[in-house]
Amino acid sequence: MTLSVPGRLPTALTVAAAALLTGGTVAWAAPAPATPRAAAAAPDIPVANVKAHLARLQSIATANGGNRAHGRSGNKASLDYVKSKLDAAGFATSVQQFTSSGRTGYNLVADWPGGDTGHVVMTGAHLDSVSAGPGINDDGSGSAATLETALAVSRTGYHPAKHLRFAWWGAEELGMVGSRTYVNGLSAADRSKITAYLNFDMIGSPNPGYFVYDDDPALEKTFQDYFTGLGIATEPETEGDGRSDHAPFKNAGIPVGGLFSGADYIKTAAQATKWGGTSGRAFDRCYHQACDTSANIDDTALDHDSDAVAYAVWTLSS
């Protein structure tokens, strides 16, 4: 006799037993292949949230001598603001101190619990400004988009296959001091675990372009695919090549990628036709100046680029 469970199909063992009892034969079906893990869809990053972080960075600069430069009170206050948001969202945060030009600087690193720690997708931006101004595009824009993407990881309860790590660097304006200190402090084994480092330095320029780092073909394609979906053409990033925090990672053999909306190079007529804006004018006329305030941001570029940050993080870590 066979046991059956009402409302359920017979198991393979039950079918086999019945066939043997009745003199029949058993035809074994191969097990169905495992369903591959589906890539999770990245959430939309609300540009209003990103701009709220920029407003806070602006207010910090205003209250601290007009800047957030290395070794100044505005830099530490910026770090405290970002860290408080990440701590409340459930990240494991750590602060790395270093000294440059006789002043103390800080790196903030935030790890999202879970994921394969042997395969780390890392995203970063620099949190310091020049001493001449508040640095809201350079690089409040990248810092805010990276922060809001990290908060979206927590908000959506994302469970990536790979481990996620986010970082905000100090003293980039002095020659990538913070990121170089971090990379130099990693063991060879820990460096090998970072499968991608994504850098976002200036992504809301007021006369914007859409530039993609071309250092690693796979990472470059990830961003190109996103912008192709929006119908936006991109160009390889050359203006800031080697001049931002991806350089120490690249020099250590870690694959790097990222976005850039332009600094003091001049937008050409062809680029203005492609992206809008004004030809014959710098992508950011306030680059490294006091006028790099919260008014020095193109909301559309900031929106597109912030969403691209999340798209890359989700795509590469699923």
PDB file of C-alpha atoms in Angstrom, residues 93-299:
ATOM      1  CA  THR A  93      31.445  51.725  10.524  1.00  0.00           C
ATOM      2  CA  SER A  94      35.084  52.408  11.271  1.00  0.00           C
ATOM      3  CA  VAL A  95      37.162  55.581  11.181  1.00  0.00           C
ATOM      4  CA  GLN A  96      40.785  55.497  10.053  1.00  0.00           C
ATOM      5  CA  GLN A  97      42.932  58.434  11.142  1.00  0.00           C
ATOM      6  CA  PHE A  98      46.036  59.643   9.347  1.00  0.00           C
ATOM      7  CA  THR A  99      48.241  62.715   9.324  1.00  0.00           C
ATOM      8  CA  SER A 100      48.998  64.871   6.299  1.00  0.00           C
ATOM      9  CA  SER A 101      50.512  68.359   6.177  1.00  0.00           C
ATOM     10  CA  GLY A 102      50.625  68.332   9.958  1.00  0.00           C
ATOM     11  CA  ARG A 103      46.870  67.902  10.305  1.00  0.00           C
ATOM     12  CA  THR A 104      44.680  64.930  11.190  1.00  0.00           C
ATOM     13  CA  GLY A 105      42.535  63.458   8.446  1.00  0.00           C
ATOM     14  CA  TYR A 106      39.909  60.743   8.427  1.00  0.00           C
ATOM     15  CA  ASN A 107      38.625  57.925   6.280  1.00  0.00           C
ATOM     16  CA  LEU A 108      35.180  56.548   7.026  1.00  0.00           C
ATOM     17  CA  VAL A 109      34.508  52.939   5.971  1.00  0.00           C
ATOM     18  CA  ALA A 110      31.089  51.301   6.252  1.00  0.00           C
ATOM     19  CA  ASP A 111      30.414  47.576   5.737  1.00  0.00           C
ATOM     20  CA  TRP A 112      26.958  46.179   5.134  1.00  0.00           C
ATOM     21  CA  PRO A 113      26.604  42.902   7.081  1.00  0.00           C
ATOM     22  CA  GLY A 114      26.414  39.777   4.945  1.00  0.00           C
ATOM     23  CA  GLY A 115      27.455  38.816   1.466  1.00  0.00           C
ATOM     24  CA  ASP A 116      30.558  36.891   0.474  1.00  0.00           C
ATOM     25  CA  THR A 117      33.438  38.729   2.137  1.00  0.00           C
ATOM     26  CA  GLY A 118      35.789  37.032  -0.299  1.00  0.00           C
ATOM     27  CA  HIS A 119      34.211  39.155  -3.038  1.00  0.00           C
ATOM     28  CA  VAL A 120      33.841  42.803  -2.068  1.00  0.00           C
ATOM     29  CA  VAL A 121      32.188  45.528  -4.146  1.00  0.00           C
ATOM     30  CA  MET A 122      33.449  48.841  -2.816  1.00  0.00           C
ATOM     31  CA  THR A 123      32.077  52.307  -3.530  1.00  0.00           C
ATOM     32  CA  GLY A 124      33.770  55.549  -2.530  1.00  0.00           C
ATOM     33  CA  ALA A 125      33.917  59.339  -2.725  1.00  0.00           C
ATOM     34  CA  HIS A 126      36.043  61.983  -1.037  1.00  0.00           C
ATOM     35  CA  LEU A 127      34.536  63.988   1.791  1.00  0.00           C
ATOM     36  CA  ASP A 128      37.042  66.849   1.943  1.00  0.00           C
ATOM     37  CA  SER A 129      36.777  70.128   0.049  1.00  0.00           C
ATOM     38  CA  VAL A 130      39.473  72.608  -0.887  1.00  0.00           C
ATOM     39  CA  SER A 131      40.007  75.384   1.644  1.00  0.00           C
ATOM     40  CA  ALA A 132      38.611  77.973  -0.802  1.00  0.00           C
ATOM     41  CA  GLY A 133      35.007  76.788  -0.625  1.00  0.00           C
ATOM     42  CA  PRO A 134      32.415  74.292   0.602  1.00  0.00           C
ATOM     43  CA  GLY A 135      32.987  71.742  -2.174  1.00  0.00           C
ATOM     44  CA  ILE A 136      29.367  70.865  -2.840  1.00  0.00           C
ATOM     45  CA  ASN A 137      29.919  69.488  -6.325  1.00  0.00           C
ATOM     46  CA  ASP A 138      33.554  68.566  -5.570  1.00  0.00           C
ATOM     47  CA  ASP A 139      32.853  66.247  -3.937  1.00  0.00           C
ATOM     48  CA  GLY A 140      29.716  66.683  -1.934  1.00  0.00           C
ATOM     49  CA  SER A 141      27.834  65.322  -4.945  1.00  0.00           C
ATOM     50  CA  GLY A 142      29.677  61.988  -4.981  1.00  0.00           C
ATOM     51  CA  SER A 143      29.653  61.745  -1.189  1.00  0.00           C
ATOM     52  CA  ALA A 144      25.896  62.371  -0.996  1.00  0.00           C
ATOM     53  CA  ALA A 145      25.026  59.933  -3.784  1.00  0.00           C
ATOM     54  CA  THR A 146      27.204  57.256  -2.208  1.00  0.00           C
ATOM     55  CA  LEU A 147      25.571  57.879   1.176  1.00  0.00           C
ATOM     56  CA  GLU A 148      22.045  57.714  -0.207  1.00  0.00           C
ATOM     57  CA  THR A 149      22.863  54.510  -2.105  1.00  0.00           C
ATOM     58  CA  ALA A 150      24.148  52.961   1.112  1.00  0.00           C
ATOM     59  CA  LEU A 151      20.990  54.048   2.926  1.00  0.00           C
ATOM     60  CA  ALA A 152      18.917  52.503   0.117  1.00  0.00           C
ATOM     61  CA  VAL A 153      20.692  49.193   0.755  1.00  0.00           C
ATOM     62  CA  SER A 154      19.432  49.338   4.328  1.00  0.00           C
ATOM     63  CA  ARG A 155      16.007  50.736   3.449  1.00  0.00           C
ATOM     64  CA  THR A 156      15.282  47.928   0.967  1.00  0.00           C
ATOM     65  CA  GLY A 157      16.743  45.183   3.146  1.00  0.00           C
ATOM     66  CA  TYR A 158      19.036  44.190   0.298  1.00  0.00           C
ATOM     67  CA  HIS A 159      20.834  40.845   0.655  1.00  0.00           C
ATOM     68  CA  PRO A 160      23.627  40.897  -1.930  1.00  0.00           C
ATOM     69  CA  ALA A 161      25.597  37.835  -2.942  1.00  0.00           C
ATOM     70  CA  LYS A 162      28.819  39.832  -2.618  1.00  0.00           C
ATOM     71  CA  HIS A 163      29.868  41.936   0.324  1.00  0.00           C
ATOM     72  CA  LEU A 164      29.218  45.675   0.124  1.00  0.00           C
ATOM     73  CA  ARG A 165      31.617  48.280   1.449  1.00  0.00           C
ATOM     74  CA  PHE A 166      31.291  52.061   1.201  1.00  0.00           C
ATOM     75  CA  ALA A 167      33.963  54.665   1.937  1.00  0.00           C
ATOM     76  CA  TRP A 168      34.376  58.420   2.317  1.00  0.00           C
ATOM     77  CA  TRP A 169      37.972  59.520   1.905  1.00  0.00           C
ATOM     78  CA  GLY A 170      39.938  62.285   3.541  1.00  0.00           C
ATOM     79  CA  ALA A 171      42.581  64.554   1.999  1.00  0.00           C
ATOM     80  CA  GLU A 172      41.847  63.710  -1.620  1.00  0.00           C
ATOM     81  CA  GLU A 173      42.550  67.316  -2.482  1.00  0.00           C
ATOM     82  CA  LEU A 174      46.104  66.892  -1.173  1.00  0.00           C
ATOM     83  CA  GLY A 175      46.845  64.002  -3.520  1.00  0.00           C
ATOM     84  CA  MET A 176      44.511  61.101  -2.646  1.00  0.00           C
ATOM     85  CA  VAL A 177      46.168  60.812   0.760  1.00  0.00           C
ATOM     86  CA  GLY A 178      43.281  59.084   2.530  1.00  0.00           C
ATOM     87  CA  SER A 179      42.531  56.469  -0.116  1.00  0.00           C
ATOM     88  CA  ARG A 180      46.238  55.787  -0.608  1.00  0.00           C
ATOM     89  CA  THR A 181      46.628  55.284   3.153  1.00  0.00           C
ATOM     90  CA  TYR A 182      43.733  52.821   3.125  1.00  0.00           C
ATOM     91  CA  VAL A 183      44.974  50.786   0.160  1.00  0.00           C
ATOM     92  CA  ASN A 184      48.556  50.715   1.429  1.00  0.00           C
ATOM     93  CA  GLY A 185      47.271  49.371   4.746  1.00  0.00           C
ATOM     94  CA  LEU A 186      45.532  46.388   3.155  1.00  0.00           C
ATOM     95  CA  SER A 187      47.212  43.008   3.075  1.00  0.00           C
ATOM     96  CA  ALA A 188      47.690  41.366  -0.306  1.00  0.00           C
ATOM     97  CA  ALA A 189      44.897  38.948   0.605  1.00  0.00           C
ATOM     98  CA  ASP A 190      42.471  41.742   1.465  1.00  0.00           C
ATOM     99  CA  ARG A 191      43.298  43.618  -1.736  1.00  0.00           C
ATOM    100  CA  SER A 192      42.531  40.509  -3.754  1.00  0.00           C
ATOM    101  CA  LYS A 193      39.066  40.293  -2.191  1.00  0.00           C
ATOM    102  CA  ILE A 194      37.986  43.655  -3.662  1.00  0.00           C
ATOM    103  CA  THR A 195      36.481  42.698  -7.009  1.00  0.00           C
ATOM    104  CA  ALA A 196      35.515  46.278  -7.925  1.00  0.00           C
ATOM    105  CA  TYR A 197      36.151  49.773  -6.619  1.00  0.00           C
ATOM    106  CA  LEU A 198      33.696  52.398  -7.895  1.00  0.00           C
ATOM    107  CA  ASN A 199      34.634  56.067  -7.538  1.00  0.00           C
ATOM    108  CA  PHE A 200      32.309  59.071  -7.728  1.00  0.00           C
ATOM    109  CA  ASP A 201      34.044  62.430  -7.759  1.00  0.00           C
ATOM    110  CA  MET A 202      31.908  65.318  -9.116  1.00  0.00           C
ATOM    111  CA  ILE A 203      28.633  63.976 -10.522  1.00  0.00           C
ATOM    112  CA  GLY A 204      26.412  67.072 -10.429  1.00  0.00           C
ATOM    113  CA  SER A 205      28.344  69.643 -12.463  1.00  0.00           C
ATOM    114  CA  PRO A 206      26.197  72.637 -13.503  1.00  0.00           C
ATOM    115  CA  ASN A 207      27.129  72.348 -17.212  1.00  0.00           C
ATOM    116  CA  PRO A 208      27.351  68.580 -17.113  1.00  0.00           C
ATOM    117  CA  GLY A 209      28.792  65.839 -19.225  1.00  0.00           C
ATOM    118  CA  TYR A 210      28.366  62.095 -18.820  1.00  0.00           C
ATOM    119  CA  PHE A 211      31.807  60.570 -18.541  1.00  0.00           C
ATOM    120  CA  VAL A 212      32.498  56.927 -17.657  1.00  0.00           C
ATOM    121  CA  TYR A 213      35.827  55.594 -16.402  1.00  0.00           C
ATOM    122  CA  ASP A 214      37.317  53.325 -19.064  1.00  0.00           C
ATOM    123  CA  ASP A 215      39.898  51.568 -16.856  1.00  0.00           C
ATOM    124  CA  ASP A 216      38.075  48.222 -16.679  1.00  0.00           C
ATOM    125  CA  PRO A 217      35.923  47.041 -19.634  1.00  0.00           C
ATOM    126  CA  ALA A 218      33.369  45.145 -17.537  1.00  0.00           C
ATOM    127  CA  LEU A 219      32.812  48.009 -15.110  1.00  0.00           C
ATOM    128  CA  GLU A 220      32.725  50.531 -17.939  1.00  0.00           C
ATOM    129  CA  LYS A 221      30.035  48.458 -19.689  1.00  0.00           C
ATOM    130  CA  THR A 222      27.950  48.337 -16.527  1.00  0.00           C
ATOM    131  CA  PHE A 223      27.614  52.121 -16.531  1.00  0.00           C
ATOM    132  CA  GLN A 224      27.263  52.335 -20.300  1.00  0.00           C
ATOM    133  CA  ASP A 225      24.365  49.875 -20.177  1.00  0.00           C
ATOM    134  CA  TYR A 226      22.589  52.044 -17.631  1.00  0.00           C
ATOM    135  CA  PHE A 227      22.940  55.238 -19.665  1.00  0.00           C
ATOM    136  CA  THR A 228      22.048  53.452 -22.894  1.00  0.00           C
ATOM    137  CA  GLY A 229      18.761  52.560 -21.222  1.00  0.00           C
ATOM    138  CA  LEU A 230      18.164  56.278 -20.679  1.00  0.00           C
ATOM    139  CA  GLY A 231      19.139  57.144 -24.237  1.00  0.00           C
ATOM    140  CA  ILE A 232      22.163  59.116 -23.019  1.00  0.00           C
ATOM    141  CA  ALA A 233      25.473  58.808 -24.843  1.00  0.00           C
ATOM    142  CA  THR A 234      28.613  58.693 -22.716  1.00  0.00           C
ATOM    143  CA  GLU A 235      32.273  59.459 -23.294  1.00  0.00           C
ATOM    144  CA  PRO A 236      35.377  57.963 -21.695  1.00  0.00           C
ATOM    145  CA  GLU A 237      36.547  59.938 -18.667  1.00  0.00           C
ATOM    146  CA  THR A 238      39.951  61.509 -19.322  1.00  0.00           C
ATOM    147  CA  GLU A 239      39.983  64.849 -17.465  1.00  0.00           C
ATOM    148  CA  GLY A 240      40.332  63.344 -14.014  1.00  0.00           C
ATOM    149  CA  ASP A 241      42.217  60.187 -14.968  1.00  0.00           C
ATOM    150  CA  GLY A 242      44.593  59.383 -12.132  1.00  0.00           C
ATOM    151  CA  ARG A 243      43.522  62.491 -10.218  1.00  0.00           C
ATOM    152  CA  SER A 244      41.006  60.948  -7.855  1.00  0.00           C
ATOM    153  CA  ASP A 245      40.655  58.161  -5.312  1.00  0.00           C
ATOM    154  CA  HIS A 246      40.421  55.327  -7.818  1.00  0.00           C
ATOM    155  CA  ALA A 247      44.122  55.777  -8.629  1.00  0.00           C
ATOM    156  CA  PRO A 248      45.535  54.001  -5.541  1.00  0.00           C
ATOM    157  CA  PHE A 249      43.174  51.070  -6.136  1.00  0.00           C
ATOM    158  CA  LYS A 250      44.080  50.863  -9.808  1.00  0.00           C
ATOM    159  CA  ASN A 251      47.778  51.002  -8.970  1.00  0.00           C
ATOM    160  CA  ALA A 252      47.248  48.063  -6.602  1.00  0.00           C
ATOM    161  CA  GLY A 253      45.704  45.977  -9.391  1.00  0.00           C
ATOM    162  CA  ILE A 254      42.089  46.348  -8.244  1.00  0.00           C
ATOM    163  CA  PRO A 255      39.485  46.827 -11.028  1.00  0.00           C
ATOM    164  CA  VAL A 256      38.125  50.387 -10.935  1.00  0.00           C
ATOM    165  CA  GLY A 257      35.178  52.189 -12.477  1.00  0.00           C
ATOM    166  CA  GLY A 258      33.175  55.322 -11.911  1.00  0.00           C
ATOM    167  CA  LEU A 259      31.453  58.433 -13.209  1.00  0.00           C
ATOM    168  CA  PHE A 260      32.379  62.075 -13.674  1.00  0.00           C
ATOM    169  CA  SER A 261      30.340  65.075 -14.849  1.00  0.00           C
ATOM    170  CA  GLY A 262      33.275  67.392 -15.644  1.00  0.00           C
ATOM    171  CA  ALA A 263      35.420  70.051 -13.949  1.00  0.00           C
ATOM    172  CA  ASP A 264      37.330  72.920 -15.547  1.00  0.00           C
ATOM    173  CA  TYR A 265      37.670  71.503 -19.059  1.00  0.00           C
ATOM    174  CA  ILE A 266      35.574  73.319 -21.671  1.00  0.00           C
ATOM    175  CA  LYS A 267      32.423  71.758 -23.121  1.00  0.00           C
ATOM    176  CA  THR A 268      32.654  71.489 -26.901  1.00  0.00           C
ATOM    177  CA  ALA A 269      29.905  72.278 -29.381  1.00  0.00           C
ATOM    178  CA  ALA A 270      29.521  68.557 -30.100  1.00  0.00           C
ATOM    179  CA  GLN A 271      29.135  67.817 -26.406  1.00  0.00           C
ATOM    180  CA  ALA A 272      26.568  70.576 -25.993  1.00  0.00           C
ATOM    181  CA  THR A 273      24.597  69.107 -28.889  1.00  0.00           C
ATOM    182  CA  LYS A 274      24.745  65.690 -27.272  1.00  0.00           C
ATOM    183  CA  TRP A 275      24.077  66.630 -23.647  1.00  0.00           C
ATOM    184  CA  GLY A 276      22.675  70.141 -23.642  1.00  0.00           C
ATOM    185  CA  GLY A 277      24.247  72.961 -21.711  1.00  0.00           C
ATOM    186  CA  THR A 278      26.567  75.652 -22.989  1.00  0.00           C
ATOM    187  CA  SER A 279      29.500  75.086 -25.304  1.00  0.00           C
ATOM    188  CA  GLY A 280      32.648  77.115 -24.769  1.00  0.00           C
ATOM    189  CA  ARG A 281      32.078  77.089 -21.006  1.00  0.00           C
ATOM    190  CA  ALA A 282      33.625  74.864 -18.332  1.00  0.00           C
ATOM    191  CA  PHE A 283      31.632  71.905 -17.093  1.00  0.00           C
ATOM    192  CA  ASP A 284      32.010  73.456 -13.636  1.00  0.00           C
ATOM    193  CA  ARG A 285      33.019  77.129 -13.600  1.00  0.00           C
ATOM    194  CA  CYS A 286      33.160  77.006  -9.788  1.00  0.00           C
ATOM    195  CA  TYR A 287      35.654  74.145  -9.631  1.00  0.00           C
ATOM    196  CA  HIS A 288      37.826  74.639  -6.511  1.00  0.00           C
ATOM    197  CA  GLN A 289      36.268  78.034  -5.837  1.00  0.00           C
ATOM    198  CA  ALA A 290      34.095  79.634  -3.169  1.00  0.00           C
ATOM    199  CA  CYS A 291      31.083  79.473  -5.504  1.00  0.00           C
ATOM    200  CA  ASP A 292      31.007  75.657  -5.384  1.00  0.00           C
ATOM    201  CA  THR A 293      27.907  75.869  -3.206  1.00  0.00           C
ATOM    202  CA  SER A 294      24.574  74.077  -3.179  1.00  0.00           C
ATOM    203  CA  ALA A 295      23.572  76.375  -6.072  1.00  0.00           C
ATOM    204  CA  ASN A 296      26.365  74.847  -8.167  1.00  0.00           C
ATOM    205  CA  ILE A 297      24.496  71.627  -8.989  1.00  0.00           C
ATOM    206  CA  ASP A 298      22.562  70.394 -12.023  1.00  0.00           C
ATOM    207  CA  ASP A 299      19.675  68.379 -10.595  1.00  0.00           C
TER     208      ASP A 299
END
